[in-house]
């Protein structure tokens, strides 16, 4: 229940087992929503950082057996239970840094069985952090389909009705990028996803502007993500459709990318910018607090804008803005007690954990979190 203190005490009998938490002097904010993660995968790729710093290109890493193909190789043999454990391990860290709800994409299986298992793991995971599942079979073309992206896309498209029938995902997503999937392929896949009754999302304008953002907006996608090289017509399309722009500043760091997305223009147009970690083996970032600091210092967003982008707008990007992202009557009681008296500290003092207490669904999940 949210309301003035007096009103809350008057209705205390509604929750006889309620615990009183004194938050005197500390800020209380909505739990952070992370609307773009690839958090279900096996293994880590820490050795690639040194390779990249020595000048190895993406293709060098791939040809040495690394990159996404390594993660696919390590993920495929895992059964649903093992995948569930991997995911829960990531969710534990995310929650300690204040994430109370997260989107999780499949996309490191790239076979019928493995993609379905990844989605089953998202559903089977037993964790206080609420999950929204996204089917992203068209994340990459696996080596056995090299040169045959059409055949692979057809296979992934054929899974959509089953995924919907079994309730395995809420959204479908595709990587629309040069050398991955074309806008035409993206249009066909996302249209089939819509026809199957799933919500849609698109990875667009990350490296090259192929028109993926306009395409996603035209199809009524819930979000378009990355948007590093988006232009005016892309932003106007987002404005017209209500598609949420999701920005991933930690990804820019891991790619040593110095450009930033057109944040200033997005704000001028009043677009509801959302922020996300993009947690994946190439961007091993679990902390929305780190992403928020980057959004201030690199994207030049204000602390207010950053908080909205990580709560109310992030909830909108995954279709949960009717019950997540706000401290308001009727909304889920997902909230954080911070260590300081204002949210500004979260972005001002970088690299430490500002969350003291995590409450999800009205239940205290963590308290007295250390730095
Ligand atoms: Zn992604």
Tab-separated table of C-alpha atoms in Angstrom, residues 2-249:
chain	number	residue	atom	x	y	z
A	2	UNK	CA	1.256	3.439	-0.883
A	3	UNK	CA	0.019	6.572	0.820
A	4	UNK	CA	0.557	9.202	3.482
A	5	UNK	CA	2.026	7.796	6.708
A	6	UNK	CA	-1.136	8.411	8.733
A	7	UNK	CA	-3.326	6.549	6.251
A	8	UNK	CA	-0.917	3.619	6.178
A	9	UNK	CA	-0.976	3.213	9.981
A	10	UNK	CA	-4.786	3.456	10.037
A	11	UNK	CA	-4.960	0.482	7.697
A	12	UNK	CA	-2.135	-1.487	9.336
A	13	UNK	CA	-4.646	-4.177	10.358
A	14	UNK	CA	-4.843	-5.189	6.687
A	15	UNK	CA	-1.377	-6.712	7.042
A	16	UNK	CA	-1.013	-8.030	10.598
A	17	UNK	CA	2.324	-9.711	9.860
A	18	UNK	CA	3.784	-6.564	8.294
A	19	UNK	CA	7.286	-5.541	9.305
A	20	UNK	CA	8.053	-1.902	10.021
A	21	UNK	CA	11.217	-0.661	8.310
A	22	UNK	CA	12.479	2.729	9.457
A	23	UNK	CA	13.881	4.450	6.368
A	24	UNK	CA	14.582	7.713	8.192
A	25	UNK	CA	17.011	9.823	6.192
A	26	UNK	CA	17.152	7.404	3.280
A	27	UNK	CA	15.648	7.739	-0.164
A	28	UNK	CA	13.081	5.195	-1.360
A	29	UNK	CA	12.773	4.647	-5.114
A	30	UNK	CA	10.962	2.129	-7.333
A	31	UNK	CA	12.902	-1.095	-7.957
A	32	UNK	CA	15.041	-0.861	-11.082
A	33	UNK	CA	13.692	-2.533	-14.214
A	34	UNK	CA	16.298	-3.921	-16.649
A	35	UNK	CA	14.475	-4.180	-19.990
A	36	UNK	CA	17.225	-5.744	-22.159
A	37	UNK	CA	19.380	-8.674	-21.034
A	38	UNK	CA	20.666	-11.900	-22.555
A	39	UNK	CA	21.066	-13.317	-19.047
A	40	UNK	CA	20.627	-17.015	-19.816
A	41	UNK	CA	23.852	-18.493	-21.189
A	42	UNK	CA	26.793	-20.655	-20.143
A	43	UNK	CA	30.394	-19.674	-19.529
A	44	UNK	CA	32.342	-16.434	-19.560
A	45	UNK	CA	34.678	-14.803	-22.103
A	46	UNK	CA	37.039	-12.759	-19.943
A	47	UNK	CA	40.094	-13.693	-22.053
A	48	UNK	CA	38.701	-11.803	-25.037
A	49	UNK	CA	39.149	-8.428	-23.360
A	50	UNK	CA	42.938	-8.711	-23.463
A	51	UNK	CA	42.713	-9.954	-27.059
A	52	UNK	CA	40.637	-6.923	-28.029
A	53	UNK	CA	43.111	-4.620	-26.298
A	54	UNK	CA	45.940	-6.212	-28.285
A	55	UNK	CA	44.054	-5.262	-31.438
A	56	UNK	CA	42.123	-8.447	-32.244
A	57	UNK	CA	39.016	-7.747	-34.302
A	58	UNK	CA	35.633	-9.351	-33.842
A	59	UNK	CA	36.455	-11.702	-36.726
A	60	UNK	CA	39.874	-12.593	-35.237
A	61	UNK	CA	38.130	-13.620	-32.029
A	62	UNK	CA	35.513	-15.626	-33.897
A	63	UNK	CA	38.128	-17.444	-35.962
A	64	UNK	CA	40.050	-18.373	-32.805
A	65	UNK	CA	36.926	-20.140	-31.545
A	66	UNK	CA	35.747	-17.291	-29.340
A	67	UNK	CA	32.910	-14.770	-29.466
A	68	UNK	CA	29.265	-15.652	-29.683
A	69	UNK	CA	29.999	-19.060	-31.221
A	70	UNK	CA	31.930	-20.071	-28.129
A	71	UNK	CA	28.975	-19.132	-25.937
A	72	UNK	CA	26.633	-21.083	-28.229
A	73	UNK	CA	28.965	-24.101	-28.028
A	74	UNK	CA	29.028	-23.919	-24.226
A	75	UNK	CA	25.302	-23.252	-23.861
A	76	UNK	CA	23.905	-25.987	-26.128
A	77	UNK	CA	24.893	-28.996	-23.975
A	78	UNK	CA	23.191	-27.639	-20.835
A	79	UNK	CA	19.790	-28.977	-19.813
A	80	UNK	CA	16.976	-26.785	-18.539
A	81	UNK	CA	17.941	-27.277	-14.896
A	82	UNK	CA	21.571	-26.223	-15.478
A	83	UNK	CA	20.475	-23.224	-17.554
A	84	UNK	CA	18.081	-22.266	-14.774
A	85	UNK	CA	20.925	-22.322	-12.239
A	86	UNK	CA	23.092	-20.134	-14.505
A	87	UNK	CA	20.278	-17.618	-14.861
A	88	UNK	CA	19.533	-17.556	-11.131
A	89	UNK	CA	23.192	-16.845	-10.414
A	90	UNK	CA	23.001	-13.751	-12.617
A	91	UNK	CA	19.662	-12.694	-11.135
A	92	UNK	CA	21.191	-12.833	-7.628
A	93	UNK	CA	23.807	-10.246	-8.605
A	94	UNK	CA	21.293	-8.083	-10.456
A	95	UNK	CA	18.992	-8.029	-7.436
A	96	UNK	CA	21.827	-7.058	-5.087
A	97	UNK	CA	22.284	-3.963	-7.271
A	98	UNK	CA	18.592	-3.085	-7.161
A	99	UNK	CA	17.048	-4.790	-10.198
A	100	UNK	CA	13.612	-6.102	-9.261
A	101	UNK	CA	12.301	-6.972	-12.736
A	102	UNK	CA	14.240	-7.958	-15.863
A	103	UNK	CA	13.699	-8.989	-19.432
A	104	UNK	CA	15.694	-12.091	-20.469
A	105	UNK	CA	16.268	-13.078	-24.103
A	106	UNK	CA	17.090	-16.481	-25.533
A	107	UNK	CA	19.542	-16.574	-28.444
A	108	UNK	CA	22.592	-18.617	-27.415
A	109	UNK	CA	21.095	-21.972	-28.389
A	110	UNK	CA	20.234	-21.428	-32.052
A	111	UNK	CA	18.682	-24.883	-32.433
A	112	UNK	CA	15.015	-25.718	-31.917
A	113	UNK	CA	15.661	-27.700	-28.767
A	114	UNK	CA	18.184	-25.371	-27.208
A	115	UNK	CA	16.191	-22.187	-27.874
A	116	UNK	CA	13.095	-23.750	-26.280
A	117	UNK	CA	15.204	-24.927	-23.327
A	118	UNK	CA	16.543	-21.402	-22.773
A	119	UNK	CA	12.996	-20.039	-22.646
A	120	UNK	CA	11.909	-22.878	-20.354
A	121	UNK	CA	14.786	-21.956	-18.035
A	122	UNK	CA	13.541	-18.358	-17.848
A	123	UNK	CA	10.103	-19.666	-16.891
A	124	UNK	CA	11.446	-22.358	-14.520
A	125	UNK	CA	13.848	-20.144	-12.630
A	126	UNK	CA	12.804	-19.632	-9.054
A	127	UNK	CA	13.791	-16.109	-8.134
A	128	UNK	CA	12.228	-12.994	-6.608
A	129	UNK	CA	13.295	-10.864	-9.596
A	130	UNK	CA	10.330	-10.945	-11.974
A	131	UNK	CA	11.256	-12.102	-15.493
A	132	UNK	CA	9.836	-11.214	-18.874
A	133	UNK	CA	10.937	-13.734	-21.521
A	134	UNK	CA	11.857	-12.816	-25.088
A	135	UNK	CA	12.481	-15.328	-27.875
A	136	UNK	CA	15.508	-14.175	-29.847
A	137	UNK	CA	16.325	-17.173	-32.005
A	138	UNK	CA	17.406	-14.783	-34.794
A	139	UNK	CA	20.317	-13.494	-32.682
A	140	UNK	CA	23.023	-14.841	-34.997
A	141	UNK	CA	23.301	-17.368	-37.799
A	142	UNK	CA	24.902	-20.538	-36.362
A	143	UNK	CA	27.881	-22.058	-38.210
A	144	UNK	CA	25.904	-25.039	-39.513
A	145	UNK	CA	23.666	-22.555	-41.362
A	146	UNK	CA	26.552	-20.453	-42.673
A	147	UNK	CA	25.463	-18.850	-45.952
A	148	UNK	CA	21.908	-20.079	-45.391
A	149	UNK	CA	20.407	-17.427	-43.155
A	150	UNK	CA	17.031	-17.818	-44.906
A	151	UNK	CA	16.783	-21.471	-43.907
A	152	UNK	CA	17.771	-20.666	-40.336
A	153	UNK	CA	15.274	-17.817	-40.104
A	154	UNK	CA	12.544	-20.077	-41.430
A	155	UNK	CA	13.327	-22.621	-38.713
A	156	UNK	CA	13.217	-19.960	-35.980
A	157	UNK	CA	9.997	-18.491	-37.414
A	158	UNK	CA	8.397	-21.938	-37.329
A	159	UNK	CA	8.884	-22.033	-33.525
A	160	UNK	CA	6.753	-18.943	-32.882
A	161	UNK	CA	3.316	-20.639	-32.608
A	162	UNK	CA	4.679	-23.289	-30.198
A	163	UNK	CA	6.346	-20.631	-28.073
A	164	UNK	CA	3.087	-18.716	-27.843
A	165	UNK	CA	0.958	-21.824	-27.181
A	166	UNK	CA	3.262	-23.013	-24.395
A	167	UNK	CA	3.499	-19.528	-22.892
A	168	UNK	CA	7.293	-19.608	-23.174
A	169	UNK	CA	7.805	-15.968	-24.173
A	170	UNK	CA	6.113	-12.604	-24.060
A	171	UNK	CA	8.110	-11.024	-26.898
A	172	UNK	CA	10.099	-11.929	-30.017
A	173	UNK	CA	13.225	-10.021	-31.039
A	174	UNK	CA	15.668	-10.032	-33.973
A	175	UNK	CA	19.141	-8.621	-34.652
A	176	UNK	CA	18.611	-6.403	-37.699
A	177	UNK	CA	22.186	-5.594	-38.743
A	178	UNK	CA	24.504	-5.811	-41.711
A	179	UNK	CA	25.818	-9.359	-41.972
A	180	UNK	CA	23.181	-10.696	-39.569
A	181	UNK	CA	19.506	-10.292	-40.582
A	182	UNK	CA	18.195	-7.867	-43.209
A	183	UNK	CA	15.247	-5.512	-42.690
A	184	UNK	CA	13.196	-7.704	-45.042
A	185	UNK	CA	13.978	-10.802	-42.962
A	186	UNK	CA	13.251	-8.821	-39.789
A	187	UNK	CA	9.905	-7.704	-41.202
A	188	UNK	CA	8.902	-11.279	-41.992
A	189	UNK	CA	9.968	-12.631	-38.595
A	190	UNK	CA	8.358	-9.860	-36.535
A	191	UNK	CA	5.146	-10.016	-38.597
A	192	UNK	CA	4.963	-13.759	-37.946
A	193	UNK	CA	5.584	-13.092	-34.227
A	194	UNK	CA	2.724	-10.588	-34.165
A	195	UNK	CA	0.456	-13.026	-35.996
A	196	UNK	CA	1.325	-15.652	-33.383
A	197	UNK	CA	0.234	-13.226	-30.663
A	198	UNK	CA	3.642	-12.223	-29.294
A	199	UNK	CA	4.859	-8.695	-28.594
A	200	UNK	CA	7.818	-7.527	-30.683
A	201	UNK	CA	11.199	-5.852	-30.170
A	202	UNK	CA	14.108	-5.136	-32.483
A	203	UNK	CA	17.901	-4.685	-32.176
A	204	UNK	CA	18.411	-1.852	-34.651
A	205	UNK	CA	20.847	0.877	-35.694
A	206	UNK	CA	23.701	-0.537	-33.602
A	207	UNK	CA	26.413	-0.468	-36.259
A	208	UNK	CA	24.699	0.471	-39.527
A	209	UNK	CA	21.385	2.169	-40.110
A	210	UNK	CA	19.453	-0.297	-42.278
A	211	UNK	CA	16.008	1.062	-41.445
A	212	UNK	CA	15.319	-1.427	-38.639
A	213	UNK	CA	14.014	1.241	-36.276
A	214	UNK	CA	11.476	2.561	-38.790
A	215	UNK	CA	10.506	-1.034	-39.516
A	216	UNK	CA	10.021	-1.858	-35.816
A	217	UNK	CA	8.046	1.315	-35.180
A	218	UNK	CA	5.845	0.601	-38.213
A	219	UNK	CA	5.050	-2.863	-36.854
A	220	UNK	CA	4.195	-1.448	-33.422
A	221	UNK	CA	7.232	-2.942	-31.679
A	222	UNK	CA	7.241	-2.336	-27.938
A	223	UNK	CA	10.890	-1.240	-28.075
A	224	UNK	CA	13.765	-0.567	-30.459
A	225	UNK	CA	17.134	-1.155	-28.829
A	226	UNK	CA	20.698	0.204	-29.346
A	227	UNK	CA	19.909	3.141	-31.721
A	228	UNK	CA	23.521	4.301	-31.848
A	229	UNK	CA	23.279	5.464	-35.473
A	230	UNK	CA	19.610	6.423	-35.565
A	231	UNK	CA	18.675	9.580	-37.464
A	232	UNK	CA	15.791	12.038	-37.451
A	233	UNK	CA	13.371	9.862	-39.411
A	234	UNK	CA	13.981	6.980	-37.023
A	235	UNK	CA	13.253	9.135	-33.987
A	236	UNK	CA	10.107	10.576	-35.572
A	237	UNK	CA	8.943	7.028	-36.297
A	238	UNK	CA	9.450	6.133	-32.615
A	239	UNK	CA	7.533	9.240	-31.581
A	240	UNK	CA	4.620	8.361	-33.851
A	241	UNK	CA	4.419	4.703	-32.796
A	242	UNK	CA	5.114	4.968	-29.070
A	243	UNK	CA	7.934	2.414	-29.457
A	244	UNK	CA	10.325	2.853	-26.514
A	245	UNK	CA	13.988	3.627	-27.341
A	246	UNK	CA	16.213	1.412	-25.173
A	247	UNK	CA	19.814	2.589	-24.777
A	248	UNK	CA	22.694	0.351	-23.706
A	249	UNK	CA	25.656	2.491	-22.619
